[in-house]
Coordinates of C-alpha atoms and ligand atoms in Angstrom, one line a residue:
Chain X
X21 CA -40.4 -33.9 -28.2
X22 CA -41.1 -31.2 -30.5
X23 CA -38.8 -29.3 -32.5
X24 CA -38.8 -26.4 -30.0
X25 CA -35.5 -25.2 -28.7
X26 CA -37.5 -23.6 -25.7
X27 CA -40.7 -25.1 -24.0
X28 CA -41.9 -23.7 -21.2
X29 CA -45.3 -24.8 -19.8
X30 CA -46.8 -23.5 -16.5
X31 CA -43.5 -21.9 -15.3
X32 CA -44.7 -20.5 -11.1
X33 CA -42.2 -19.0 -9.2
X34 CA -42.7 -17.1 -5.8
X35 CA -40.4 -15.0 -3.3
X36 CA -41.8 -15.7 -0.3
X37 CA -45.5 -15.0 -0.4
X38 CA -45.3 -12.6 -3.2
X39 CA -46.0 -14.7 -6.7
X40 CA -43.8 -13.3 -9.3
X41 CA -44.8 -15.9 -12.2
X42 CA -48.1 -17.2 -12.5
X43 CA -48.1 -19.5 -15.1
X44 CA -45.6 -18.8 -18.3
X45 CA -46.4 -21.1 -21.2
X46 CA -43.8 -20.1 -24.1
X47 CA -42.4 -21.9 -27.5
X48 CA -39.2 -20.8 -28.9
X49 CA -38.5 -22.6 -32.6
X50 CA -34.7 -22.6 -33.8
X51 CA -33.7 -19.7 -35.1
X52 CA -36.3 -17.2 -33.7
X53 CA -35.6 -14.5 -31.9
X54 CA -38.0 -13.4 -29.5
X55 CA -38.3 -10.1 -27.5
X56 CA -40.0 -9.7 -24.3
X57 CA -41.4 -6.7 -23.1
X58 CA -43.1 -5.8 -19.7
X59 CA -43.0 -3.2 -17.0
X60 CA -40.4 -3.1 -14.6
X61 CA -41.1 -6.1 -11.6
X62 CA -43.5 -8.1 -14.4
X63 CA -41.0 -11.2 -13.6
X64 CA -39.1 -10.9 -17.1
X65 CA -35.6 -11.3 -15.4
X66 CA -37.0 -13.7 -13.0
X67 CA -38.2 -16.2 -15.8
X68 CA -35.3 -16.2 -17.8
X69 CA -33.3 -16.7 -14.7
X70 CA -35.6 -20.2 -14.1
X71 CA -34.3 -20.6 -17.9
X72 CA -31.1 -21.5 -17.0
X73 CA -31.9 -22.5 -13.3
X74 CA -30.4 -19.8 -11.6
X75 CA -33.7 -19.9 -10.1
X76 CA -35.2 -22.4 -9.4
X77 CA -39.3 -23.1 -10.7
X78 CA -41.9 -24.0 -8.0
X79 CA -44.3 -25.4 -10.7
X80 CA -44.4 -26.0 -14.0
X81 CA -41.5 -27.2 -16.7
X82 CA -38.8 -25.9 -18.5
X83 CA -36.8 -28.1 -21.1
X84 CA -34.1 -26.5 -23.3
X85 CA -33.8 -28.4 -26.4
X86 CA -35.8 -31.1 -25.0
X87 CA -34.1 -31.6 -21.9
X88 CA -35.0 -30.2 -18.3
X89 CA -32.0 -28.5 -17.2
X90 CA -32.5 -29.4 -13.3
X91 CA -34.0 -33.0 -14.1
X92 CA -33.7 -36.4 -15.4
X93 CA -37.0 -38.2 -16.3
X94 CA -37.0 -41.5 -15.0
X95 CA -39.9 -44.0 -14.5
X96 CA -42.4 -41.4 -15.4
X97 CA -40.9 -38.8 -13.1
X98 CA -38.5 -36.2 -12.4
X99 CA -35.6 -36.5 -10.6
X100 CA -33.6 -33.6 -9.4
X101 CA -29.9 -33.4 -10.8
X102 CA -26.6 -33.2 -9.3
X103 CA -24.9 -29.6 -9.3
X104 CA -22.5 -30.9 -11.8
X105 CA -24.8 -32.2 -13.8
X106 CA -26.8 -29.3 -13.8
X107 CA -23.7 -27.2 -15.0
X108 CA -22.8 -29.8 -17.7
X109 CA -26.7 -28.7 -19.2
X110 CA -26.2 -25.0 -18.4
X111 CA -23.2 -25.2 -21.2
X112 CA -25.7 -24.7 -24.0
X113 CA -27.4 -21.9 -22.6
X114 CA -26.1 -18.5 -22.8
X115 CA -26.6 -15.8 -20.9
X116 CA -26.1 -11.7 -21.1
X117 CA -26.7 -9.9 -18.3
X118 CA -27.6 -6.5 -17.6
X119 CA -24.4 -5.4 -15.6
X120 CA -22.1 -7.5 -17.8
X121 CA -20.9 -9.4 -15.2
X122 CA -17.4 -9.8 -16.7
X123 CA -14.6 -11.2 -14.7
X124 CA -12.6 -7.8 -14.0
X125 CA -9.4 -9.8 -12.9
X126 CA -9.3 -11.0 -16.7
X127 CA -8.7 -9.6 -19.8
X128 CA -11.3 -9.5 -22.9
X129 CA -9.6 -12.6 -24.4
X130 CA -9.3 -14.5 -21.0
X131 CA -13.1 -13.9 -19.9
X132 CA -13.9 -15.9 -23.2
X133 CA -11.8 -18.6 -23.1
X134 CA -12.5 -19.6 -19.6
X135 CA -15.4 -21.8 -20.0
X136 CA -14.5 -23.2 -23.2
X137 CA -11.2 -24.7 -21.9
X138 CA -13.0 -25.5 -18.4
X139 CA -16.4 -26.7 -19.5
X140 CA -16.2 -27.7 -23.4
X141 CA -12.4 -29.0 -22.8
X142 CA -11.4 -27.3 -26.0
X143 CA -7.5 -26.6 -25.8
X144 CA -6.0 -23.0 -25.2
X145 CA -4.7 -22.4 -28.6
X146 CA -7.9 -23.4 -30.3
X147 CA -10.1 -21.1 -27.4
X148 CA -7.7 -18.2 -28.1
X149 CA -8.0 -18.7 -31.8
X150 CA -11.9 -18.8 -31.8
X151 CA -12.2 -15.9 -29.4
X152 CA -9.7 -13.3 -31.6
X153 CA -12.7 -14.3 -34.5
X154 CA -15.5 -13.7 -31.9
X155 CA -13.9 -10.3 -30.9
X156 CA -13.5 -9.4 -34.2
X157 CA -17.0 -10.4 -34.7
X158 CA -18.4 -8.3 -32.1
X159 CA -16.7 -5.3 -33.6
X160 CA -13.5 -5.8 -30.7
X161 CA -10.5 -6.6 -32.8
X162 CA -7.1 -6.3 -31.3
X163 CA -8.6 -5.9 -27.4
X164 CA -7.6 -9.4 -26.7
X165 CA -5.3 -7.7 -23.7
X166 CA -7.7 -5.1 -22.1
X167 CA -9.0 -5.3 -18.9
X168 CA -13.0 -4.9 -18.4
X169 CA -12.3 -1.8 -16.6
X170 CA -10.0 0.0 -19.7
X171 CA -13.2 -0.7 -21.7
X172 CA -16.6 1.2 -22.2
X173 CA -19.7 -0.1 -21.3
X174 CA -20.7 -0.8 -24.8
X175 CA -17.2 -2.6 -25.5
X176 CA -18.0 -4.3 -22.1
X177 CA -21.6 -5.8 -23.0
X178 CA -19.8 -7.1 -26.6
X179 CA -17.0 -8.9 -24.9
X180 CA -20.0 -10.4 -22.6
X181 CA -21.5 -11.2 -25.8
X182 CA -18.5 -13.0 -27.6
X183 CA -18.1 -14.9 -24.1
X184 CA -21.8 -16.1 -24.3
X185 CA -21.1 -17.2 -27.7
X186 CA -17.9 -19.1 -27.3
X187 CA -19.8 -21.9 -25.6
X188 CA -21.5 -22.2 -29.1
X189 CA -24.7 -22.0 -27.2
X190 CA -28.5 -23.4 -28.6
X191 CA -30.2 -20.5 -27.0
X192 CA -29.0 -17.4 -25.8
X193 CA -30.9 -14.8 -23.1
X194 CA -30.1 -11.3 -23.1
X195 CA -31.8 -9.7 -19.8
X196 CA -31.8 -5.9 -20.5
X197 CA -28.3 -5.9 -22.4
X198 CA -28.5 -1.8 -22.9
X199 CA -29.9 -0.6 -19.5
X200 CA -26.8 0.0 -18.0
X201 CA -25.4 1.6 -21.1
X202 CA -24.8 5.7 -22.1
X203 CA -27.2 6.5 -24.4
X204 CA -25.1 6.8 -27.2
X205 CA -23.4 3.5 -26.6
X206 CA -26.9 1.3 -26.8
X207 CA -26.7 1.2 -30.5
X208 CA -23.5 -0.5 -31.1
X209 CA -24.7 -3.2 -28.4
X210 CA -28.2 -3.5 -30.6
X211 CA -26.4 -3.7 -33.7
X212 CA -24.3 -6.8 -32.8
X213 CA -27.3 -8.4 -31.4
X214 CA -29.2 -7.6 -35.0
X215 CA -26.6 -9.0 -36.9
X216 CA -26.5 -12.4 -34.6
X217 CA -30.2 -12.4 -34.8
X218 CA -29.9 -12.3 -38.8
X219 CA -27.3 -15.1 -38.5
X220 CA -29.7 -17.5 -37.4
X221 CA -28.5 -17.6 -33.3
X222 CA -32.1 -18.7 -31.3
X223 CA -32.6 -15.8 -28.8
X224 CA -34.7 -14.5 -25.9
X225 CA -34.2 -10.6 -25.6
X226 CA -35.8 -8.5 -22.7
X227 CA -35.4 -5.0 -23.4
X228 CA -37.5 -1.9 -23.5
X229 CA -35.7 -0.8 -27.1
X230 CA -39.1 -0.8 -28.8
X231 CA -37.2 0.1 -32.2
X232 CA -35.1 -3.5 -31.9
X233 CA -38.3 -5.4 -31.2
X234 CA -39.5 -4.0 -34.4
X235 CA -36.4 -4.5 -36.3
X236 CA -35.1 -7.8 -35.3
X237 CA -38.0 -9.7 -33.3
X238 CA -39.5 -13.0 -35.2
X239 CA -42.5 -12.7 -32.0
X240 CA -42.8 -10.0 -29.1
X241 CA -44.1 -11.0 -26.2
X242 CA -45.8 -9.0 -23.6
X243 CA -45.5 -9.9 -19.8
X244 CA -47.2 -8.3 -17.0
X245 CA -47.5 -9.5 -13.4
X246 CA -46.4 -12.6 -13.7
X247 CA -48.4 -13.6 -16.9
X248 CA -48.2 -13.6 -20.3
X249 CA -50.3 -10.7 -21.8
X250 CA -50.1 -11.0 -25.6
X251 CA -48.0 -12.2 -28.0
X252 CA -47.1 -12.1 -32.0
X253 CA -45.7 -10.5 -34.7
X254 CA -43.8 -6.8 -33.8
X255 CA -46.6 -5.5 -35.9
X256 CA -49.4 -7.3 -33.8
X257 CA -48.5 -6.4 -30.7
X258 CA -46.9 -2.9 -30.8
X259 CA -48.6 -1.5 -33.6
X260 CA -52.0 -3.0 -32.6
X261 CA -51.9 -4.3 -29.2
X262 CA -55.4 -5.9 -28.2
X263 CA -55.2 -5.7 -24.6
X264 CA -55.5 -2.6 -22.3
X265 CA -52.6 -3.5 -20.1
X266 CA -50.3 -3.9 -23.1
X267 CA -51.4 0.0 -25.1
X268 CA -50.7 1.4 -21.3
X269 CA -47.3 0.1 -21.2
X270 CA -46.7 0.8 -25.2
X271 CA -47.9 4.3 -24.6
X272 CA -44.9 5.5 -22.4
X273 CA -42.6 5.0 -25.4
X274 CA -44.8 7.3 -27.7
Chain P
X1 CA -13.3 41.8 -4.1
X2 CA -15.2 44.0 -6.8
X3 CA -11.7 44.5 -8.5
X4 CA -10.5 40.9 -8.5
X5 CA -13.9 39.7 -10.1
X6 CA -13.4 42.2 -12.8
X7 CA -9.8 41.7 -13.2
X8 CA -10.2 37.7 -14.0
X9 CA -11.1 37.6 -17.2
X10 CA -8.7 40.6 -18.2
X11 CA -5.7 38.8 -16.5
X12 CA -6.5 36.6 -19.5
X13 CA -6.7 32.7 -20.7
X14 CA -3.9 32.5 -21.6
X15 CA -2.9 31.6 -17.9
X16 CA -2.1 27.7 -17.6
X17 CA -2.3 25.7 -14.6
X18 CA 0.7 24.1 -15.7
X19 CA 2.6 26.8 -14.3
X20 CA 0.4 27.5 -11.3
X21 CA 2.9 28.3 -7.9
X22 CA 2.5 24.6 -5.8
X23 CA 0.7 25.5 -2.6
X24 CA 3.2 25.6 0.2
X25 CA 2.9 23.2 3.3
X26 CA 4.7 25.2 6.2
X27 CA 3.4 22.7 8.5
X28 CA 4.4 19.7 6.8
X29 CA 8.0 21.1 6.6
X30 CA 7.7 22.5 10.6
X31 CA 6.7 18.9 11.9
X32 CA 9.1 17.3 10.0
X33 CA 11.6 19.6 11.5
X34 CA 10.2 18.5 14.9
X35 CA 10.5 14.7 14.3
X36 CA 14.0 15.1 13.0
X37 CA 14.9 16.7 16.5
X38 CA 13.3 14.1 18.3
X39 CA 15.1 11.5 15.9
X40 CA 18.5 13.1 16.8
X41 CA 18.1 13.2 20.3
X42 CA 17.1 8.9 20.2
X43 CA 20.0 8.4 18.0
X44 CA 22.1 10.2 20.5
X45 CA 21.0 8.3 23.3
X46 CA 21.5 4.9 21.4
X47 CA 24.9 5.9 20.8
X48 CA 26.3 7.5 24.3
X49 CA 23.9 5.0 26.6
X50 CA 26.0 1.9 27.3
X51 CA 23.4 0.1 28.9
X52 CA 22.2 -1.0 25.5
X53 CA 25.6 -3.2 25.1
X54 CA 25.6 -3.1 21.6
X55 CA 28.9 -4.9 21.2
X56 CA 27.4 -7.8 23.4
X57 CA 24.2 -7.2 20.9
X58 CA 26.8 -7.9 18.0
X59 CA 28.3 -10.3 18.9
X60 CA 25.5 -12.5 19.9
X61 CA 23.5 -11.6 16.6
X62 CA 24.7 -14.4 14.9
X63 CA 25.1 -16.6 17.4
X64 CA 24.4 -20.2 16.4
X65 CA 22.0 -20.9 19.1
X66 CA 20.2 -17.5 18.1
X67 CA 20.0 -18.4 14.6
X68 CA 18.8 -21.8 15.8
X69 CA 15.9 -19.9 17.4
X70 CA 15.0 -17.9 14.5
X71 CA 14.8 -21.2 12.6
X72 CA 12.2 -22.4 15.0
X73 CA 10.4 -19.1 15.0
X74 CA 10.1 -18.8 11.3
X75 CA 9.6 -22.7 10.9
X76 CA 6.5 -22.1 13.7
X77 CA 5.0 -19.3 12.0
X78 CA 5.1 -21.1 8.3
X79 CA 3.7 -24.1 9.5
X80 CA 1.2 -22.7 11.6
X81 CA 0.1 -20.0 8.5
X82 CA -0.4 -22.8 6.7
X83 CA -2.4 -24.8 8.7
X84 CA -4.3 -21.5 9.7
X85 CA -5.2 -20.6 5.8
X86 CA -5.6 -24.2 4.8
X87 CA -8.0 -24.2 7.9
X88 CA -9.5 -20.9 7.2
X89 CA -10.7 -21.4 3.5
X90 CA -12.3 -24.6 4.5
X91 CA -14.5 -23.1 7.5
X92 CA -14.8 -19.9 5.5
X93 CA -16.8 -22.1 2.9
X94 CA -18.7 -24.2 5.5
X95 CA -19.8 -21.3 7.1
X96 CA -21.4 -19.8 3.7
X97 CA -22.7 -23.1 2.8
X98 CA -25.9 -24.1 2.1
X99 CA -25.5 -27.0 4.9
X100 CA -26.9 -26.1 8.1
X101 CA -24.8 -28.4 9.7
X102 CA -21.6 -27.4 8.2
X103 CA -22.6 -23.9 8.8
X104 CA -22.9 -24.5 12.5
X105 CA -20.0 -26.9 13.0
X106 CA -17.6 -23.8 11.9
X107 CA -19.6 -21.3 13.7
X108 CA -19.0 -23.4 16.6
X109 CA -15.4 -23.8 16.1
X110 CA -14.4 -20.1 14.9
X111 CA -16.6 -18.8 18.2
X112 CA -14.2 -21.4 20.9
X113 CA -11.2 -20.6 19.4
X114 CA -11.6 -17.0 19.0
X115 CA -13.1 -16.5 22.2
X116 CA -10.1 -18.4 24.3
X117 CA -6.6 -16.9 24.7
X118 CA -3.8 -18.3 22.3
X119 CA -1.7 -18.8 25.6
X120 CA -4.6 -20.8 27.1
X121 CA -4.7 -23.5 24.2
X122 CA -1.0 -24.0 23.5
X123 CA -1.1 -24.6 27.3
X124 CA -4.1 -27.1 27.4
X125 CA -2.5 -28.8 24.2
X126 CA 0.5 -29.4 25.8
X127 CA -1.0 -30.8 28.8
X128 CA -3.5 -32.8 26.8
X129 CA -2.3 -36.1 28.0
X130 CA -3.9 -34.7 31.8
X131 CA -7.2 -35.1 30.0
X132 CA -6.8 -37.7 27.4
X133 CA -4.1 -40.0 28.5
X134 CA -4.7 -42.2 25.4
X135 CA -5.5 -40.9 22.0
X136 CA -7.7 -43.7 19.8
X137 CA -8.6 -43.9 16.5
X138 CA -11.7 -45.9 16.3
X139 CA -15.6 -46.0 16.3
X140 CA -17.0 -44.1 19.5
X141 CA -18.9 -46.9 21.7
X142 CA -17.0 -49.3 19.4
X143 CA -13.9 -51.3 18.5
X144 CA -10.8 -49.2 18.2
X145 CA -8.1 -49.8 15.4
X146 CA -5.0 -47.5 16.9
X147 CA -4.0 -46.2 20.0
X148 CA -1.3 -43.8 20.8
X149 CA -0.1 -42.6 24.1
X150 CA -0.8 -39.0 24.5
X151 CA 2.8 -37.6 25.6
X152 CA 4.7 -39.5 23.1
X153 CA 2.8 -37.9 20.1
X154 CA 2.2 -34.3 21.6
X155 CA 5.6 -32.8 21.9
X156 CA 6.1 -29.2 22.7
X157 CA 6.8 -28.6 18.7
X158 CA 3.2 -30.3 17.5
X159 CA 1.7 -28.8 20.8
X160 CA 3.1 -25.5 19.6
X161 CA 1.9 -25.9 15.9
X162 CA -1.8 -27.3 17.4
X163 CA -2.0 -24.5 19.6
X164 CA -1.1 -21.8 17.4
X165 CA -2.4 -23.3 13.6
X166 CA -5.8 -24.4 15.1
X167 CA -6.2 -20.7 16.5
X168 CA -4.9 -18.8 13.5
X169 CA -7.7 -20.8 11.4
X170 CA -10.4 -19.1 13.1
X171 CA -9.3 -15.6 12.4
X172 CA -8.6 -16.3 9.1
X173 CA -11.5 -18.1 8.4
X174 CA -13.4 -14.5 9.2
X175 CA -10.8 -12.8 6.7
X176 CA -11.7 -15.2 4.0
X177 CA -15.3 -15.3 4.7
X178 CA -15.2 -11.3 4.5
X179 CA -13.6 -11.7 1.2
X180 CA -15.8 -14.4 -0.4
X181 CA -18.7 -11.9 0.5
X182 CA -17.3 -8.9 -0.9
X183 CA -17.3 -10.5 -4.6
X184 CA -20.1 -9.5 -6.7
X185 CA -23.2 -12.3 -6.6
X186 CA -23.1 -11.3 -10.4
X187 CA -19.6 -13.1 -10.4
X188 CA -20.8 -16.3 -9.6
X189 CA -23.7 -16.0 -11.7
X190 CA -21.9 -15.2 -14.6
X191 CA -19.7 -18.8 -14.1
X192 CA -22.8 -20.5 -13.5
X193 CA -24.3 -19.6 -17.0
X194 CA -21.2 -20.5 -18.7
X195 CA -21.9 -24.1 -17.1
X196 CA -18.8 -24.0 -14.6
X197 CA -18.8 -26.0 -11.8
X198 CA -19.2 -24.6 -8.2
X199 CA -15.5 -25.5 -7.2
X200 CA -13.9 -24.3 -11.0
X201 CA -15.9 -21.1 -10.0
X202 CA -14.7 -20.7 -6.5
X203 CA -11.1 -21.2 -7.6
X204 CA -10.8 -19.1 -10.7
X205 CA -13.5 -16.3 -10.3
X206 CA -14.4 -15.8 -6.8
X207 CA -11.0 -16.7 -5.1
X208 CA -8.8 -14.5 -7.0
X209 CA -10.8 -11.4 -6.5
X210 CA -11.6 -12.2 -2.9
X211 CA -7.7 -12.0 -2.9
X212 CA -7.7 -8.4 -2.8
X213 CA -9.5 -8.3 0.5
X214 CA -7.8 -11.4 1.9
X215 CA -4.1 -10.5 1.4
X216 CA -3.9 -7.0 3.5
X217 CA -5.3 -9.1 6.7
X218 CA -3.4 -11.8 6.0
X219 CA -0.2 -10.0 5.9
X220 CA -1.2 -8.4 9.5
X221 CA -1.5 -12.1 10.6
X222 CA 1.8 -13.3 9.6
X223 CA 2.9 -10.5 11.2
X224 CA 1.2 -10.8 14.3
X225 CA 2.0 -14.7 13.8
X226 CA 5.7 -14.0 13.8
X227 CA 5.2 -12.9 17.0
X228 CA 3.1 -14.6 18.7
X229 CA 5.1 -17.8 18.0
X230 CA 7.0 -16.2 21.2
X231 CA 4.4 -17.5 23.6
X232 CA 5.5 -21.0 22.7
X233 CA 8.6 -20.0 25.4
X234 CA 6.4 -20.9 28.0
X235 CA 6.0 -24.2 26.8
X236 CA 9.8 -24.7 26.9
X237 CA 10.1 -24.9 22.9
X238 CA 13.8 -23.2 22.1
X239 CA 12.4 -20.9 19.5
X240 CA 14.3 -16.9 19.5
X241 CA 12.6 -15.7 22.9
X242 CA 13.1 -18.7 24.8
X243 CA 17.0 -19.2 23.6
X244 CA 17.4 -15.4 24.5
X245 CA 15.5 -15.9 27.7
X246 CA 17.9 -18.7 29.0
X247 CA 21.0 -17.1 27.1
X248 CA 20.5 -13.8 29.7
X249 CA 19.3 -16.1 32.5
X250 CA 22.9 -17.4 33.0
X251 CA 25.0 -13.9 31.8
X252 CA 22.5 -11.4 33.3
X253 CA 22.8 -9.1 29.4
X254 CA 19.3 -8.6 29.6
X255 CA 19.0 -5.7 27.8
X256 CA 20.9 -6.3 24.9
X257 CA 20.0 -10.0 24.5
X258 CA 16.0 -8.4 23.7
X259 CA 17.4 -6.0 21.6
X260 CA 18.9 -8.7 19.5
X261 CA 15.4 -10.7 20.0
X262 CA 13.9 -7.6 18.9
X263 CA 15.9 -6.8 15.9
X264 CA 15.5 -10.1 14.2
X265 CA 11.7 -9.8 14.7
X266 CA 12.1 -6.6 13.1
X267 CA 14.1 -7.6 10.1
X268 CA 11.9 -10.8 9.5
X269 CA 8.5 -8.5 9.3
X270 CA 10.0 -5.9 7.5
X271 CA 11.3 -8.7 4.7
X272 CA 7.3 -9.8 4.9
X273 CA 6.2 -6.2 4.2
X274 CA 8.1 -6.1 1.3
X275 CA 6.8 -9.5 0.1
X276 CA 3.4 -8.8 0.9
X277 CA 3.0 -5.6 -1.2
X278 CA 4.4 -7.5 -3.8
X279 CA 1.8 -10.1 -3.4
X280 CA -0.8 -6.8 -3.1
X281 CA 0.1 -5.7 -6.9
X282 CA -0.8 -9.2 -8.5
X283 CA -4.2 -9.1 -7.1
X284 CA -4.7 -6.0 -8.5
X285 CA -4.2 -6.5 -11.7
X286 CA -7.5 -5.1 -13.5
X287 CA -8.4 -3.1 -10.6
X288 CA -8.9 0.8 -10.6
X289 CA -6.9 1.3 -7.4
X290 CA -3.1 0.1 -7.5
X291 CA -1.9 -1.0 -4.2
X292 CA 0.8 1.7 -2.9
X293 CA 4.4 1.0 -3.5
X294 CA 6.7 0.2 -0.7
X295 CA 8.4 3.3 -0.7
X296 CA 5.7 5.7 -0.5
X297 CA 6.1 6.8 3.0
X298 CA 8.4 8.5 1.9
X299 CA 7.2 11.3 -0.2
X300 CA 5.8 14.7 1.0
X301 CA 3.5 14.8 -2.1
X302 CA 1.7 11.7 -2.3
X303 CA 1.7 10.5 -6.0
X304 CA -1.7 11.1 -7.8
X305 CA -3.2 12.9 -4.9
X306 CA -4.2 16.7 -5.7
X307 CA -3.1 18.5 -2.1
Ligands
ADP405 N1 -34.1 -13.0 -5.4 C1 -35.5 -12.4 -5.1 N2 -35.9 -12.2 -3.6 C2 -37.2 -11.4 -3.8 N3 -38.1 -11.1 -4.6 C3 -37.1 -10.7 -6.0 C4 -36.0 -11.3 -6.4 N4 -35.9 -11.0 -7.3 C5 -36.9 -10.8 -8.0 N5 -37.8 -10.4 -7.0 C6 -38.8 -9.4 -6.9 O1 -39.8 -10.3 -8.0 C7 -40.6 -9.2 -9.0 C8 -39.8 -9.5 -10.2 O2 -38.7 -9.4 -10.4 P1 -38.1 -9.6 -12.1 O3 -38.3 -10.7 -12.2 O4 -36.4 -8.7 -11.8 O5 -38.7 -8.3 -13.1 P2 -38.3 -7.3 -14.3 O6 -37.1 -8.3 -14.8 O7 -39.7 -7.8 -15.0 O8 -38.2 -6.1 -13.9 C9 -40.1 -8.0 -8.3 O9 -41.3 -7.4 -7.3 C10 -39.1 -8.3 -7.7 O10 -38.9 -7.2 -6.6
MG406 MG1 -35.6 -7.2 -14.7

């Protein structure tokens, strides 16, 4: 296949009788930061969740690093994989959730080392050393022993980012990572994400932070009603939108 | 009214809640007094009524036969609870699995064992040979690999263990299922997104969090089980109660022997209560609310409350 980290072709998904994704095409190349904008309910979260198979697709195909997460190709046909094999393929895709979803019964450090030990087979000492570095990288040096509840929302989300990074993902998905935060805490999380973007991490970011899209995105994708309406550089899509739906959406942020 | 409003600012901002007079609790003190009077009455009766036969109680309390009966009771409790918990976790996982056959089978099991009296189940297992004289291991309608006489296999002890354990499994299944459902689905998704296997997610992420909701009702179940084992006296298994009964059938010291039994049950359940409070504290790591300490019931003014 090509050099794209993520390739989505004709992705469709329905819940009951309502079609939430109506044929999504998207390519993401290595090191690229793609920001997905769009009104609430347009299917942004569903699309991200299809990428790491938290939701199954009804039609179309998604490959990450040239491989389907949920299927093997044999004799020119896709064959469904077992849950354990799917789990193994998910390890290359990091995900950061709106509600953080940290493990509340584990300290920050334990949150970060759990999957590297369980999935990558890293030794505890090695995983711990790396977790300490990662915490420092997201500005939380010395908070190894804190439980999630003892941290602010912004700090929790940065631990969640460190937890995802500990798996050395080839692709990171962010689903409205700052939407659950108090306004004064949004900046610290966005600053962390900007650093990751300029360090060359491949990222797909769903957000309503237009300023982040402007400063960090290589490409902006506007989604509405389960379709990609338009995409391009931040200047093209944000400053000079071609479609009425994009203009209507962006006018709310002026 | 008007004067107080005017006085308030004049009274000055130098006042400090730190030095505020605590609210008086006259009713708490009065009710404590009433309780004390009743308690004194009770103590007087316990001491002066000879029918309690405290000397008899004391002499039997550590008698060898009673202690052996207690041993049977404790052993039954532990074995039946272990079976109950293991079975309960399996049934609960079946109940929430994607496989409709497993869901149905687990539901049927729980329906049956919760819907019929434990006592009847015990007697049923005890009399299993009347229904199935031989237990066979083999393929239905096909060859039999092994066969054993039911009466040699199902001793009273095994009947008791099966009756209590299989019954407990049904109750534990519902407790465990409630605990699993109380964990935010985002927790499982976070584990999946990290590439963890389902079994590992269950063991490391879901169960430890569900334990906060599973431990308190399970403590109840253990305490119920200690007492439920007394049911096995109907199938002539010499547990604590059966032993005491066979003694007072000879000596006619019914009340003292029953007091011996009660004292032992109370001792065991008290120990369990303390153990439970330690386990609860362990599983409350990282949680907002700490489990209450064992001694909290002694406080007139509860810790951390405004009243
Ligand atoms: N698990 C689900 N079951 C049923 N409907 C769902 C489910 N998840 C999302 N939806 C619906 O799909 C639509 C798109 O949701 P979502 O992808 O969360 O949009 P967005 O993230 O863009 O706000 C919404 O109408 C939502 O109600
Ligand atoms: Mg969303």
